[in-house]
Amino acid sequence: MRLLVSITLLTLFAHVPASAQDAALSVRAMSFNIRYNNPGDGIHAWPNRADDAARTIAFWDADVAGLQEALRGQIDDVSMRLPDYAWLGVGRDDGADAGEFSPIFYKRDRFNVVEQGTFWLSPTPDEVGSQGWDAALPRIATWAHLQDKATEARFLIVNTHFDHVGEEARVQSAQLIRSRLENMPLLRLPDIPIILMGDFNVTPDHAAYAALTSAHQSHRMFYDARHVARRPAYGPEGTFSGFTVGEESDRRIDYIFTSAAWSVERYGVLNAHREGRYPSDHLPVVAELLWMP
């Protein structure tokens, strides 16, 4: 059966017209926790979802996509199905191929990678495999400095996955990301556009969310794409769904945040499904972003 999608939503996320693209950078960003390859998931195990997960990225024509919980084999599966995309990132356990990645997929014909890297969400962020505070597992943030080939415009994208257990770890991780980005030489220019996305494992009332979005004397703040989008948000509010259609909740833990340089044209949570099942236990989040240099 075909993946059930809303043509209305597809139209809603049509790219900015060519006349506007001549003077601006338009980027469609997706954050998508694809659920790690767990054979215990039965009918929802990765081999039964790989096609739909890759099709979700391709159908919505994401320019950049940050995945979470991706094991190396899953990345290879997605990459094989998406030949128009390249990816970057490392496994959190060894800085190479072991453990979950927070990879960034990007259109290979559209962007050049100027710089890239990964740091660990811990008091020793450059120590491979380090585990921070009360976190149950090592956690990482993967970043890339991308350049649009057509316009030569540059921006930074960061993809992360906060710990699911550690309360302190989530707050400290948010503070670490803000301070880490503040000290990147690239970001000393105040108008450099930044996209921060991922599974943050917090709802908007959590202190970690506030640590990212509140104003601070020395650190730039981030804006929740859902709240600053120029058009009403599309789809359900919650992003953690379980696999079965109809079990959505209002629990929003997956986000796309932006720096002030971006205009968020559209935002949506995608609930397409096939045979009564979603491609993952999280719903993808998509935002159409526009930067006027």
Coordinates of C-alpha atoms in Angstrom, one line a residue:
M1 CA 0.0 0.0 0.0
R2 CA 1.1 3.5 -0.6
L3 CA 2.2 5.8 2.2
L4 CA -0.8 7.9 3.1
V5 CA 0.1 11.6 2.9
S6 CA -1.8 14.9 2.8
I7 CA -1.5 16.6 -0.6
T8 CA -2.6 19.7 1.2
L9 CA 0.4 19.6 3.5
L10 CA 2.7 18.9 0.5
T11 CA 1.4 22.1 -1.1
L12 CA 1.8 24.0 2.2
F13 CA 5.5 23.1 2.2
A14 CA 6.1 24.1 -1.4
H15 CA 9.5 25.9 -1.7
V16 CA 9.8 29.6 -1.8
P17 CA 9.3 30.9 -5.3
A18 CA 12.3 31.2 -7.6
S19 CA 12.1 35.0 -7.5
A20 CA 12.5 35.0 -3.7
Q21 CA 15.3 32.4 -3.9
D22 CA 17.4 34.8 -6.0
A23 CA 17.8 37.1 -2.9
A24 CA 17.4 34.6 -0.1
L25 CA 18.4 31.2 1.2
S26 CA 15.5 28.8 1.6
V27 CA 16.1 25.6 3.6
R28 CA 13.6 22.9 4.4
A29 CA 14.8 21.2 7.6
M30 CA 13.6 17.9 9.1
S31 CA 14.2 16.4 12.5
F32 CA 13.4 12.7 12.7
N33 CA 14.0 10.2 15.4
I34 CA 13.9 6.9 13.4
R35 CA 14.0 4.6 16.5
Y36 CA 17.0 2.3 16.8
N37 CA 17.1 -1.1 15.1
N38 CA 15.6 -3.2 17.9
P39 CA 14.5 -6.7 16.8
G40 CA 12.3 -6.8 19.9
D41 CA 10.0 -4.3 18.2
G42 CA 8.4 -7.1 16.2
I43 CA 6.3 -5.9 13.4
H44 CA 7.7 -2.4 14.0
A45 CA 11.3 -3.5 13.7
W46 CA 13.5 -1.5 11.5
P47 CA 13.5 -3.8 8.4
N48 CA 9.8 -3.3 8.2
R49 CA 10.2 0.5 8.4
A50 CA 13.3 1.3 6.5
D51 CA 11.6 2.1 3.2
D52 CA 9.0 4.3 4.8
A53 CA 11.6 6.2 6.8
A54 CA 13.7 7.0 3.8
R55 CA 10.6 7.8 1.7
T56 CA 9.5 10.3 4.3
I57 CA 12.7 12.3 3.9
A58 CA 12.6 12.0 0.1
F59 CA 8.9 12.8 -0.3
W60 CA 9.0 15.9 1.8
D61 CA 12.2 16.9 -0.1
A62 CA 14.2 17.9 3.0
D63 CA 17.3 19.9 2.2
V64 CA 18.8 18.8 5.5
A65 CA 17.6 16.1 7.9
G66 CA 18.9 15.4 11.4
L67 CA 18.2 11.8 12.4
Q68 CA 18.3 10.5 16.0
E69 CA 18.9 6.9 17.4
A70 CA 20.4 5.9 14.1
L71 CA 22.8 2.9 14.2
R72 CA 25.4 2.7 11.4
G73 CA 23.5 -0.1 9.6
Q74 CA 20.4 2.1 9.6
I75 CA 22.3 5.0 8.2
D76 CA 23.6 2.8 5.5
D77 CA 20.1 1.6 4.7
V78 CA 18.8 5.2 4.5
S79 CA 21.8 6.3 2.5
M80 CA 21.3 3.5 0.0
R81 CA 17.7 4.6 -0.5
L82 CA 18.6 8.3 -0.8
P83 CA 21.3 8.6 -3.4
D84 CA 20.8 12.3 -3.7
Y85 CA 21.9 12.8 -0.1
A86 CA 25.3 12.6 1.7
W87 CA 25.6 12.4 5.4
L88 CA 28.0 13.1 8.3
G89 CA 28.4 12.2 11.9
V90 CA 30.0 9.6 14.2
G91 CA 28.8 7.0 16.7
R92 CA 28.6 8.1 20.3
D93 CA 30.4 5.2 21.8
D94 CA 33.7 5.3 20.0
G95 CA 33.6 8.4 17.8
A96 CA 33.5 6.2 14.7
D97 CA 30.9 3.5 14.0
A98 CA 29.8 2.2 17.4
G99 CA 26.6 3.2 19.1
E100 CA 23.8 5.6 18.1
F101 CA 24.6 8.5 15.8
S102 CA 22.9 11.9 15.4
P103 CA 23.7 12.1 11.7
I104 CA 23.0 15.0 9.4
F105 CA 21.8 14.1 5.9
Y106 CA 22.1 16.9 3.3
K107 CA 21.5 17.3 -0.4
R108 CA 24.9 16.5 -2.0
D109 CA 24.3 18.6 -5.1
R110 CA 23.2 21.7 -3.1
F111 CA 25.6 22.0 -0.2
N112 CA 29.3 21.9 0.4
V113 CA 30.6 20.9 3.9
V114 CA 33.0 23.6 5.1
E115 CA 33.5 22.2 8.6
Q116 CA 32.0 19.5 10.7
G117 CA 32.3 17.9 14.1
T118 CA 30.8 16.1 17.1
F119 CA 31.0 16.9 20.8
W120 CA 29.8 14.9 23.7
L121 CA 27.2 16.2 26.1
S122 CA 29.3 16.0 29.2
P123 CA 31.7 18.1 31.3
T124 CA 34.4 16.8 29.0
P125 CA 32.8 17.4 25.6
D126 CA 35.9 16.5 23.5
E127 CA 36.3 13.2 25.3
V128 CA 35.0 10.4 23.0
G129 CA 32.3 8.3 24.7
S130 CA 32.1 10.6 27.8
Q131 CA 28.9 10.4 29.8
G132 CA 27.6 13.5 31.5
W133 CA 26.1 14.3 34.9
D134 CA 23.2 11.9 35.7
A135 CA 22.7 10.7 32.1
A136 CA 22.1 7.0 31.5
L137 CA 24.1 6.9 28.3
P138 CA 26.6 8.9 26.3
R139 CA 25.0 11.7 24.3
I140 CA 26.3 13.8 21.4
A141 CA 25.7 16.8 19.3
T142 CA 26.8 16.7 15.6
W143 CA 27.3 19.9 13.7
A144 CA 28.1 21.1 10.2
H145 CA 29.0 24.4 8.6
L146 CA 27.3 24.2 5.2
Q147 CA 27.6 26.4 2.2
D148 CA 24.9 26.7 -0.4
K149 CA 26.6 26.1 -3.8
A150 CA 24.3 28.4 -5.7
T151 CA 24.3 31.5 -3.4
E152 CA 27.5 30.8 -1.4
A153 CA 25.5 31.5 1.7
R154 CA 26.7 29.7 4.8
F155 CA 24.8 28.4 7.9
L156 CA 25.4 26.1 10.8
I157 CA 23.2 23.1 11.6
V158 CA 23.3 21.1 14.9
N159 CA 21.6 17.8 15.5
T160 CA 21.4 16.3 19.0
H161 CA 19.6 13.8 21.2
F162 CA 19.3 14.5 24.9
D163 CA 19.3 11.9 27.6
H164 CA 16.0 10.2 28.4
V165 CA 16.7 9.8 32.2
G166 CA 19.0 12.5 33.5
E167 CA 17.1 15.6 34.6
E168 CA 20.3 17.5 35.3
A169 CA 21.9 16.1 32.2
R170 CA 19.2 17.6 30.0
V171 CA 19.6 21.1 31.5
Q172 CA 23.4 20.9 31.4
S173 CA 23.3 19.7 27.8
A174 CA 21.2 22.7 26.8
Q175 CA 23.6 25.1 28.5
L176 CA 26.6 23.3 27.0
I177 CA 25.3 23.6 23.5
R178 CA 24.6 27.3 23.9
S179 CA 28.1 28.0 25.3
R180 CA 29.8 25.7 22.9
L181 CA 28.2 27.4 19.9
E182 CA 29.0 30.8 21.3
N183 CA 32.7 30.0 21.3
M184 CA 32.9 28.7 17.8
P185 CA 34.9 31.2 15.7
L186 CA 32.3 31.0 12.9
L187 CA 29.6 32.2 15.3
R188 CA 31.2 35.3 16.5
L189 CA 29.4 37.0 13.7
P190 CA 26.0 37.9 15.2
D191 CA 24.0 37.2 12.1
I192 CA 25.2 33.7 11.2
P193 CA 22.1 31.6 10.8
I194 CA 21.9 28.5 13.0
I195 CA 19.5 25.5 12.9
L196 CA 19.4 23.4 16.1
M197 CA 17.3 20.3 15.9
G198 CA 16.8 17.0 17.6
D199 CA 15.0 14.8 20.2
F200 CA 15.5 16.8 23.4
N201 CA 13.4 14.5 25.6
V202 CA 11.7 17.5 27.2
T203 CA 8.4 19.2 26.9
P204 CA 8.3 23.0 26.6
D205 CA 7.7 23.5 30.3
H206 CA 11.1 21.9 31.2
A207 CA 14.1 23.9 32.4
A208 CA 16.2 22.6 29.5
Y209 CA 13.8 24.1 27.0
A210 CA 14.1 27.4 28.9
A211 CA 17.9 27.2 28.9
L212 CA 17.8 27.1 25.1
T213 CA 15.1 29.7 24.4
S214 CA 15.6 32.3 27.2
A215 CA 17.6 35.5 26.7
H216 CA 21.0 35.5 28.3
Q217 CA 23.6 38.3 28.5
S218 CA 26.4 36.3 26.9
H219 CA 24.7 33.6 24.9
R220 CA 22.4 33.9 21.9
M221 CA 19.0 32.5 22.3
F222 CA 17.1 30.1 20.1
Y223 CA 13.5 30.3 18.8
D224 CA 11.1 27.4 18.7
A225 CA 10.1 27.1 15.1
R226 CA 6.5 26.1 16.0
H227 CA 6.0 29.3 17.9
V228 CA 7.6 31.8 15.5
A229 CA 6.3 30.3 12.2
R230 CA 4.5 32.9 10.0
R231 CA 1.7 30.4 9.3
P232 CA -0.3 28.3 11.8
A233 CA 1.4 25.0 12.7
Y234 CA 0.3 21.9 10.8
G235 CA -0.4 18.5 12.2
P236 CA -0.6 17.3 15.8
E237 CA 1.2 19.1 18.6
G238 CA 2.8 15.9 20.0
T239 CA 5.8 14.3 18.4
F240 CA 6.1 11.1 20.4
S241 CA 3.5 8.8 19.0
G242 CA 4.2 5.1 19.5
F243 CA 4.0 3.2 16.2
T244 CA 0.2 2.8 15.9
V245 CA -1.9 5.4 14.2
G246 CA -4.3 7.1 16.6
E247 CA -2.0 6.9 19.6
E248 CA -0.6 10.4 19.2
S249 CA -0.3 12.4 22.4
D250 CA 0.4 16.1 23.0
R251 CA 3.9 15.2 24.2
R252 CA 6.2 17.4 22.2
I253 CA 9.8 16.5 22.7
D254 CA 11.3 16.9 19.1
Y255 CA 12.1 20.3 18.0
I256 CA 13.6 22.6 15.4
F257 CA 15.1 25.7 16.9
T258 CA 16.5 28.6 15.0
S259 CA 18.6 31.7 15.6
A260 CA 17.1 35.1 15.0
A261 CA 18.5 35.3 11.5
W262 CA 16.0 32.8 10.1
S263 CA 12.4 33.6 9.2
V264 CA 10.3 30.5 9.8
E265 CA 7.8 30.4 7.0
R266 CA 6.1 27.1 7.8
Y267 CA 6.2 24.4 10.5
G268 CA 4.5 21.0 10.7
V269 CA 4.5 17.6 12.4
L270 CA 4.1 14.9 9.8
N271 CA 1.7 12.0 10.6
A272 CA 1.7 10.1 7.4
H273 CA 1.3 6.3 7.8
R274 CA 1.0 3.0 6.0
E275 CA -1.0 0.0 7.0
G276 CA -1.9 1.6 10.3
R277 CA 1.7 2.2 11.3
Y278 CA 4.1 5.1 11.4
P279 CA 7.6 4.9 10.1
S280 CA 8.9 5.5 13.6
D281 CA 7.7 5.9 17.2
H282 CA 8.4 9.7 16.7
L283 CA 6.7 11.9 14.2
P284 CA 9.1 13.9 11.9
V285 CA 9.2 17.7 12.4
V286 CA 9.6 19.9 9.4
A287 CA 10.3 23.6 9.1
E288 CA 10.7 25.8 6.0
L289 CA 13.3 28.5 6.8
L290 CA 14.2 31.6 4.9
W291 CA 17.3 33.8 5.4
M292 CA 17.7 37.2 3.8
P293 CA 21.5 37.8 3.8

